[in-house]
Amino acid sequence: VQLQASGGGTVQSGGSLRLSCAASGFTLDIYTIGWFRQAPGEEREGVSCINGRDGTTYYSDSVKGRHTISGDSAKNTVYLQMNNLKPEDTAVYSCATAPGYYSGHYCLMGSLYDKWGQGTQVTVSS
């Protein structure tokens, strides 16, 4: 049972990256899947989540309109397309799953999540 996040890197301000969260050993569509980030010296922040049952998505105000979360059930993978990246987006990004289905701002609560993948570093230069 494993979650693997990948796709991080270094880009200039205004650039794009697509993060992937691949699951093995279980199917993602029976969970809520979230993306979280943590910058040095900062608390972990929930940025986006998707309800595995109906595909409902939610975004933090800090990324709304710039990032898009999506899922591919055939590949058992969730993606986070990040556009118009800003230096303040620099952080380690991790994906996680929560048992059950959550929507709205509740799905950005890290305490709901019990499976976490290792993070992937995103660095945005100005």
PDB file of C-alpha atoms in Angstrom, residues 25-90:
ATOM      1  CA  GLY A  25      -2.042  -1.692  -3.512  1.00  0.00           C
ATOM      2  CA  PHE A  26      -5.386   0.064  -3.311  1.00  0.00           C
ATOM      3  CA  THR A  27      -7.772   1.939  -5.538  1.00  0.00           C
ATOM      4  CA  LEU A  28      -8.063   5.698  -5.236  1.00  0.00           C
ATOM      5  CA  ASP A  29     -11.726   5.998  -6.160  1.00  0.00           C
ATOM      6  CA  ILE A  30     -12.900   4.942  -2.714  1.00  0.00           C
ATOM      7  CA  TYR A  31     -11.062   7.767  -1.005  1.00  0.00           C
ATOM      8  CA  THR A  32     -10.702  11.497  -0.863  1.00  0.00           C
ATOM      9  CA  ILE A  33      -7.310  12.484  -2.224  1.00  0.00           C
ATOM     10  CA  GLY A  34      -5.596  15.662  -1.192  1.00  0.00           C
ATOM     11  CA  TRP A  35      -2.507  17.626  -2.098  1.00  0.00           C
ATOM     12  CA  PHE A  36      -0.687  19.420   0.675  1.00  0.00           C
ATOM     13  CA  ARG A  37       2.412  21.568   0.762  1.00  0.00           C
ATOM     14  CA  GLN A  38       4.858  22.680   3.373  1.00  0.00           C
ATOM     15  CA  ALA A  39       7.423  25.416   2.978  1.00  0.00           C
ATOM     16  CA  PRO A  40      10.420  25.703   5.313  1.00  0.00           C
ATOM     17  CA  GLY A  41       9.365  27.153   8.638  1.00  0.00           C
ATOM     18  CA  GLU A  42       5.706  27.082   7.678  1.00  0.00           C
ATOM     19  CA  GLU A  43       2.794  24.895   8.675  1.00  0.00           C
ATOM     20  CA  ARG A  44       1.467  22.314   6.268  1.00  0.00           C
ATOM     21  CA  GLU A  45      -1.225  23.741   4.003  1.00  0.00           C
ATOM     22  CA  GLY A  46      -3.937  21.861   2.159  1.00  0.00           C
ATOM     23  CA  VAL A  47      -4.085  23.177  -1.399  1.00  0.00           C
ATOM     24  CA  SER A  48      -6.478  20.915  -3.272  1.00  0.00           C
ATOM     25  CA  CYS A  49      -8.557  17.778  -2.930  1.00  0.00           C
ATOM     26  CA  ILE A  50     -10.804  15.546  -4.986  1.00  0.00           C
ATOM     27  CA  ASN A  51     -13.667  13.334  -3.933  1.00  0.00           C
ATOM     28  CA  GLY A  52     -12.924   9.918  -5.390  1.00  0.00           C
ATOM     29  CA  ARG A  53     -16.590   9.015  -5.736  1.00  0.00           C
ATOM     30  CA  ASP A  54     -17.976  11.952  -7.669  1.00  0.00           C
ATOM     31  CA  GLY A  55     -14.906  13.930  -8.670  1.00  0.00           C
ATOM     32  CA  THR A  56     -15.855  17.021  -6.721  1.00  0.00           C
ATOM     33  CA  THR A  57     -12.853  19.251  -6.284  1.00  0.00           C
ATOM     34  CA  TYR A  58     -11.888  21.992  -3.902  1.00  0.00           C
ATOM     35  CA  TYR A  59      -9.032  24.475  -3.781  1.00  0.00           C
ATOM     36  CA  SER A  60      -7.466  26.758  -1.245  1.00  0.00           C
ATOM     37  CA  ASP A  61      -7.755  30.451  -2.006  1.00  0.00           C
ATOM     38  CA  SER A  62      -3.997  30.561  -2.539  1.00  0.00           C
ATOM     39  CA  VAL A  63      -4.155  28.333  -5.634  1.00  0.00           C
ATOM     40  CA  LYS A  64      -7.721  28.697  -6.887  1.00  0.00           C
ATOM     41  CA  GLY A  65      -7.799  29.586 -10.550  1.00  0.00           C
ATOM     42  CA  ARG A  66      -4.202  28.487 -11.112  1.00  0.00           C
ATOM     43  CA  HIS A  67      -4.113  24.820 -10.119  1.00  0.00           C
ATOM     44  CA  THR A  68      -6.326  21.960 -11.291  1.00  0.00           C
ATOM     45  CA  ILE A  69      -6.692  18.583  -9.606  1.00  0.00           C
ATOM     46  CA  SER A  70      -7.865  15.606 -11.621  1.00  0.00           C
ATOM     47  CA  GLY A  71      -7.940  11.845 -11.452  1.00  0.00           C
ATOM     48  CA  ASP A  72      -7.359   8.983 -13.860  1.00  0.00           C
ATOM     49  CA  SER A  73      -8.987   5.859 -12.484  1.00  0.00           C
ATOM     50  CA  ALA A  74      -7.453   3.648 -15.158  1.00  0.00           C
ATOM     51  CA  LYS A  75      -3.989   4.694 -14.011  1.00  0.00           C
ATOM     52  CA  ASN A  76      -4.999   4.960 -10.350  1.00  0.00           C
ATOM     53  CA  THR A  77      -3.334   8.339 -10.325  1.00  0.00           C
ATOM     54  CA  VAL A  78      -4.313  11.850  -9.271  1.00  0.00           C
ATOM     55  CA  TYR A  79      -2.701  14.882 -10.838  1.00  0.00           C
ATOM     56  CA  LEU A  80      -2.180  18.464  -9.793  1.00  0.00           C
ATOM     57  CA  GLN A  81      -1.648  20.758 -12.751  1.00  0.00           C
ATOM     58  CA  MET A  82      -0.025  23.913 -11.474  1.00  0.00           C
ATOM     59  CA  ASN A  83      -0.022  26.940 -13.747  1.00  0.00           C
ATOM     60  CA  ASN A  84       1.166  30.520 -13.323  1.00  0.00           C
ATOM     61  CA  LEU A  85       3.446  29.403 -10.526  1.00  0.00           C
ATOM     62  CA  LYS A  86       4.666  32.018  -8.074  1.00  0.00           C
ATOM     63  CA  PRO A  87       7.676  32.037  -5.745  1.00  0.00           C
ATOM     64  CA  GLU A  88       5.288  31.612  -2.819  1.00  0.00           C
ATOM     65  CA  ASP A  89       4.285  28.227  -4.266  1.00  0.00           C
ATOM     66  CA  THR A  90       7.752  26.927  -3.373  1.00  0.00           C
TER      67      THR A  90
END
